[in-house]
Short mmCIF file of C-alpha atoms in Angstrom, two decimals:
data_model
loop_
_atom_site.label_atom_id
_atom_site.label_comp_id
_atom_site.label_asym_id
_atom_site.label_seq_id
_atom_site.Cartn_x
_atom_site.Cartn_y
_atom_site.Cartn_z
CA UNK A 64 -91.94 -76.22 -38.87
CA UNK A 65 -93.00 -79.62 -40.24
CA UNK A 66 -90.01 -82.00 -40.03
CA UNK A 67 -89.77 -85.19 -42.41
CA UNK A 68 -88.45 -88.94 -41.31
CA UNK A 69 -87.03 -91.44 -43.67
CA UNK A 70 -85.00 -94.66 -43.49
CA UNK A 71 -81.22 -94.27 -43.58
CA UNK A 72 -80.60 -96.30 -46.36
CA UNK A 73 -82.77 -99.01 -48.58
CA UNK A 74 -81.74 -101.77 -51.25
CA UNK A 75 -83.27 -102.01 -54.53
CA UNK A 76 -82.36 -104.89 -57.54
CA UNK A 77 -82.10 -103.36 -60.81
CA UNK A 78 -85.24 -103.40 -62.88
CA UNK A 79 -87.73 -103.13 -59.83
CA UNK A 80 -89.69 -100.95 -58.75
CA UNK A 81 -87.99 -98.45 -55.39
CA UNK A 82 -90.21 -97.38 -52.70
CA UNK A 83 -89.21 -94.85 -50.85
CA UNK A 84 -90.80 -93.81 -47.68
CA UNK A 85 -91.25 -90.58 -45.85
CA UNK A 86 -93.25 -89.71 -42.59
CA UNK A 87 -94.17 -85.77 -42.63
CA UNK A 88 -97.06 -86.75 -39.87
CA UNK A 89 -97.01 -82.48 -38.32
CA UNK A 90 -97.46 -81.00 -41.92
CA UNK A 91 -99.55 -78.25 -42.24
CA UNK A 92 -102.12 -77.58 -44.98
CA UNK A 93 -100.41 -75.69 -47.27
CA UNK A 94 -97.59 -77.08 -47.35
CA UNK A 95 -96.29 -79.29 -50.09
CA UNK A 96 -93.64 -82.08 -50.20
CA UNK A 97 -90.87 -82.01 -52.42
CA UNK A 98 -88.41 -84.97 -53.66
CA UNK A 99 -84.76 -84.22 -54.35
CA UNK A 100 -82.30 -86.96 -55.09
CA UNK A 101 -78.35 -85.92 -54.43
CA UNK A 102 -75.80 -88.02 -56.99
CA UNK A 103 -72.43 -88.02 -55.02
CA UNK A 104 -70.07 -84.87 -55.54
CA UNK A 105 -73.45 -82.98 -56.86
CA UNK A 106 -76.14 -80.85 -56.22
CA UNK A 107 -79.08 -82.12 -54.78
CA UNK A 108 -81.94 -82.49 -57.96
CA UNK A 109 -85.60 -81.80 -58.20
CA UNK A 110 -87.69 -85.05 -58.68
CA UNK A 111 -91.49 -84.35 -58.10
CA UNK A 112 -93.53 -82.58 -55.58
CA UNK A 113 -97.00 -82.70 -54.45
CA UNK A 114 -99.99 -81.48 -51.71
CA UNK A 115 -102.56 -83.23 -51.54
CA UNK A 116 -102.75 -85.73 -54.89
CA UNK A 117 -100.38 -88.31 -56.05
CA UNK A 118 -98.42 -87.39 -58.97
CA UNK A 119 -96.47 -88.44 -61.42
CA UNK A 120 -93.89 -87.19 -64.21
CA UNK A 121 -91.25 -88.81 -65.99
CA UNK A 122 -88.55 -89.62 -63.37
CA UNK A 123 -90.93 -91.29 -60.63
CA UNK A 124 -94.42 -91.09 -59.10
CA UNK A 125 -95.44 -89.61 -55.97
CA UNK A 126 -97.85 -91.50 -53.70
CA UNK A 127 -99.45 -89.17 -50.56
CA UNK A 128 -101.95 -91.02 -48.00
CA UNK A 129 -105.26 -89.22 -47.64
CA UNK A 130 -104.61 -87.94 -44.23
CA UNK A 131 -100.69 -86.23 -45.58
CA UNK A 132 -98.90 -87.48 -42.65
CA UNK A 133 -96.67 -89.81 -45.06
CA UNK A 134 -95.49 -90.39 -48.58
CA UNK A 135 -93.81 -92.58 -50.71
CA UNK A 136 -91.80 -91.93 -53.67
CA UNK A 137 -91.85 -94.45 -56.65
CA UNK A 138 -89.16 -94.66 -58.84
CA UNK A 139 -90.76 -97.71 -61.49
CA UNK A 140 -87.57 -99.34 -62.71
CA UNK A 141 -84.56 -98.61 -60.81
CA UNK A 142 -80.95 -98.62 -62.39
CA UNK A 143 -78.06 -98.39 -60.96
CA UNK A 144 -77.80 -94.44 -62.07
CA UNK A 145 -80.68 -93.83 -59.91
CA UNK A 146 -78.01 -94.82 -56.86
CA UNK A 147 -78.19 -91.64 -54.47
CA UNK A 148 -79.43 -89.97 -51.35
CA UNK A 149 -83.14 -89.22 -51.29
CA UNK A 150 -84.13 -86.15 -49.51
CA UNK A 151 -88.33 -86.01 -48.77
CA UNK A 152 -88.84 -81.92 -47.96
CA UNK A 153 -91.38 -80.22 -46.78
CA UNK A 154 -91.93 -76.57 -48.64
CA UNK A 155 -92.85 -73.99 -45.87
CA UNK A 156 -93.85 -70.40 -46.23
CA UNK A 157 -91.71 -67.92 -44.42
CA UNK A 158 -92.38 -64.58 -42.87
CA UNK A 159 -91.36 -62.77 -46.06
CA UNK A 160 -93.20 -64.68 -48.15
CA UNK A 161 -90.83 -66.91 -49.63
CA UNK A 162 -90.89 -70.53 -49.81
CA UNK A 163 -88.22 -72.94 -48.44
CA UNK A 164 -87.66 -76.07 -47.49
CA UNK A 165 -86.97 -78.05 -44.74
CA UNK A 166 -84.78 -81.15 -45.70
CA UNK A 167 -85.06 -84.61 -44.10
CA UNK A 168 -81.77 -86.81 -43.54
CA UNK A 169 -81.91 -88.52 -46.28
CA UNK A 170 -82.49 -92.21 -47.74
CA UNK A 171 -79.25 -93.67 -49.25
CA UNK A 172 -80.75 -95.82 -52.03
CA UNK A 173 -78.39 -98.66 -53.39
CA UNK A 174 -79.68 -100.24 -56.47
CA UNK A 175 -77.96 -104.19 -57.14
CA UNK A 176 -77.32 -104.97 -60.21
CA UNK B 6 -81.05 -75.31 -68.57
CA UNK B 7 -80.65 -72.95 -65.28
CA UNK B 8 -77.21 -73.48 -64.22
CA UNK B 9 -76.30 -72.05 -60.49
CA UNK B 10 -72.13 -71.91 -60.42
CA UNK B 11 -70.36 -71.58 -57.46
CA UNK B 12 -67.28 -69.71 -57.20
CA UNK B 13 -65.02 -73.38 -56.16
CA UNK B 14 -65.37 -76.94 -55.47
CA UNK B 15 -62.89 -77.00 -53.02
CA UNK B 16 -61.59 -74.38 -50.62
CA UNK B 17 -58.80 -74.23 -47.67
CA UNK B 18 -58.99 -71.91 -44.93
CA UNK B 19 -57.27 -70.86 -41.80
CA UNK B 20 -59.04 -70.25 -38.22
CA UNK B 21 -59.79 -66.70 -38.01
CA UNK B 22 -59.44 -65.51 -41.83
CA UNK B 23 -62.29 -64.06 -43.46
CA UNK B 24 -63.56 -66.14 -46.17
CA UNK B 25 -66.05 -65.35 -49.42
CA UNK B 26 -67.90 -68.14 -50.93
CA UNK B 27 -69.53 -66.69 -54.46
CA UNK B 28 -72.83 -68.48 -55.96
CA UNK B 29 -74.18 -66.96 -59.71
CA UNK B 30 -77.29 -68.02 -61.09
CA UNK B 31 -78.30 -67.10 -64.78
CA UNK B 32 -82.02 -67.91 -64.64
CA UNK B 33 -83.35 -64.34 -63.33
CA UNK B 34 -84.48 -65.94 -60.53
CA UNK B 35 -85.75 -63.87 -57.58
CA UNK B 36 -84.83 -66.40 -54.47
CA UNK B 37 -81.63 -67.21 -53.14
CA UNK B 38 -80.18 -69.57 -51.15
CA UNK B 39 -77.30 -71.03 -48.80
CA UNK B 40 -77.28 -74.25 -47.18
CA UNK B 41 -74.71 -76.22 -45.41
CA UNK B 42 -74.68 -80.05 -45.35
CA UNK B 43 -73.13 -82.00 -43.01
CA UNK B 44 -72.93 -85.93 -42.30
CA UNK B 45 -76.28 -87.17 -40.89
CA UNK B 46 -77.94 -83.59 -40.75
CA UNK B 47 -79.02 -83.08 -43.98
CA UNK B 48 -79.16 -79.87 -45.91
CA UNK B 49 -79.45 -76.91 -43.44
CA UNK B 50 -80.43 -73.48 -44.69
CA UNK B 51 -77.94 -70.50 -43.45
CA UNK B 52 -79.69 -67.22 -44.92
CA UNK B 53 -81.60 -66.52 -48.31
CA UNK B 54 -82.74 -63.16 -50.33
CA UNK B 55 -85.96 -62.88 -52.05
CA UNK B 56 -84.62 -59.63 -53.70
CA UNK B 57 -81.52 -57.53 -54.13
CA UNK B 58 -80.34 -56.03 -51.20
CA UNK B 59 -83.29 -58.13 -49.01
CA UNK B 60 -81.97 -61.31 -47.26
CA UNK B 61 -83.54 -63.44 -44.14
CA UNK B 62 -82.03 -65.31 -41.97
CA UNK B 63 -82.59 -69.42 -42.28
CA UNK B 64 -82.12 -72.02 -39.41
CA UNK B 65 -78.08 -71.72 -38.98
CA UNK B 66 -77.47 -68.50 -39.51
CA UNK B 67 -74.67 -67.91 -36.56
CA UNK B 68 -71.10 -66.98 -37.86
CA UNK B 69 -72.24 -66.20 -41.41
CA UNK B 70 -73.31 -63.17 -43.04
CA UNK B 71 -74.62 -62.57 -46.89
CA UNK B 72 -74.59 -59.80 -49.58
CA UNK B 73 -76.59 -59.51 -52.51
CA UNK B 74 -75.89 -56.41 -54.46
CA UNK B 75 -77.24 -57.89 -58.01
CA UNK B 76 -79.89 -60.24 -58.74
CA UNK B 77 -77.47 -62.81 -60.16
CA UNK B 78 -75.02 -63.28 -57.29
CA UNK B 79 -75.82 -64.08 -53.78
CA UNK B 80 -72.46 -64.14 -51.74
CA UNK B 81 -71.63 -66.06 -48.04
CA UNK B 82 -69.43 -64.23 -45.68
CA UNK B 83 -67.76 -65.95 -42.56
CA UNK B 84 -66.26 -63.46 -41.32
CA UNK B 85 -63.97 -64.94 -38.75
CA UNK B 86 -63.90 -68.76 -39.87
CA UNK B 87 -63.78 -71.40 -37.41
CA UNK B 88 -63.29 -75.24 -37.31
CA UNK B 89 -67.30 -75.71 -36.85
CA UNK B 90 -67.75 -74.00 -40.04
CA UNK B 91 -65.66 -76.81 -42.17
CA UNK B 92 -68.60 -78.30 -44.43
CA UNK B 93 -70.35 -78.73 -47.62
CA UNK B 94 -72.18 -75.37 -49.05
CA UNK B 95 -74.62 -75.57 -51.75
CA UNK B 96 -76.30 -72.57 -53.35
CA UNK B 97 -79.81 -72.63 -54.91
CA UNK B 98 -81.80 -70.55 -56.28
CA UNK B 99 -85.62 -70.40 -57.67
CA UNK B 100 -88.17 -68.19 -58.92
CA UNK B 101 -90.46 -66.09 -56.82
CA UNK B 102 -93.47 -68.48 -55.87
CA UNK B 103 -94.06 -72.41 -55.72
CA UNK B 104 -91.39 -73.09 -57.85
CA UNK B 105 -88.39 -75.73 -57.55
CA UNK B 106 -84.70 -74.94 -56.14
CA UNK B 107 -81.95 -75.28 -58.45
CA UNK B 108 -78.57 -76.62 -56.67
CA UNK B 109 -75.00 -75.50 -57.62
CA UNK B 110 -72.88 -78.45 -57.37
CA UNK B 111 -71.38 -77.36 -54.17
CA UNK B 112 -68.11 -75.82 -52.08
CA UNK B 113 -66.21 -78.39 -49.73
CA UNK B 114 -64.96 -75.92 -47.65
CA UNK B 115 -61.58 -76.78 -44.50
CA UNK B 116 -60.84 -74.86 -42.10
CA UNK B 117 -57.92 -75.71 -40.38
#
């Protein structure tokens, strides 16, 4: 299964842009990667997902290099509500059919006011 | 807006006693999930069903057991709870196909 790599934790000053990085170097070609942010006490919450294109929507954009091996997530303005753990996933198709994912550790973003 | 409820936020155990933890979704969805979280490993997945009645086993499935007997609910068994098992468990759910997981907000579950 592809496995995902991001920082532990990354600051960001209100009002500029976050980029958040993600290595996903062993995914395969079918396989997308998914965004999830996790507010403390909550549910982890969809963001944006991709394959092969960037993408955007409007919570954040979603940059992926030519080759797939890494991403970066773009959140354009940060505020401090978009403090949270980032979770880069890769979406994998199981023996049944079904899709799930396969979470990363995490980035703990910390945006300064 | 979906909403995925878990049965409680916060649940105390003791070694050995068999424990339920409930999830209800009211989307239709077809998939089903369990995941536990724990500090610095992330969001591992225990079991999920893709129908009622049909489950699969995720990457952590030791100690646990599910039951799905209607499409809405999607239950996690441990039958004979130990310390290991004291964690976070989030249920999600999500339509057949490439679509997005829905999160409940979560069961802090002790076992002392």
């Amino acid at each position: 299964d592809a496995k995902t790599t991001q920082p532990p934790s990354m600051d960001c000053a209100e009002g500029r842009a976050a980029n958040l990085p993600c290595n996903h170097s062993t995914i395969s070609g079918n396989e997308y990667v998914y965004w999830y942010r996790q507010i403390h006490s909550q549910g982890p919450q969809y963001i944006i997902h991709g394959l092969k294109n960037n993408e955007t929507n409007e919570m954040a954009s979603l940059i992926i290099t030519e080759d797939r091996k890494s991403s970066t997530l773009i959140l354009p303005h940060a505020t401090l509500r978009d403090t949270a753990v980032y979770y880069c996933i890769v979406r994998t198709l199981t023996t049944s059919g079904t899709y799930k994912y396969i979470f990363g550790t995490g980035t703990r973003l910390k945006v300064l006011a | 807006d979906v909403k995925v409820t878990q049965s409680s936020r916060y649940l105390v155990k003791r070694t050995g006693e068999k424990v339920f933890l409930e999830c209800v979704q009211d989307m239709d969805h077809e998939n089903m999930f369990w995941y536990r979280q724990d500090p610095g490993l992330g969001l591992r997945l225990i079991y999920f069903s893709y129908d009622v009645k049909m489950k699969e086993k995720g990457d952590i499935p030791e100690g646990y057991s599910v039951s799905r007997e209607k499409k809405e609910r999607f239950s996690l068994i441990l039958e004979s709870a130990s310390t290991n098992q004291t964690s976070m468990y989030l249920c999600a759910s999500s339509f057949e196909g490439p679509y997005e997981q829905y999160f409940g907000p979560g069961t802090r579950l002790t076992v002392t």
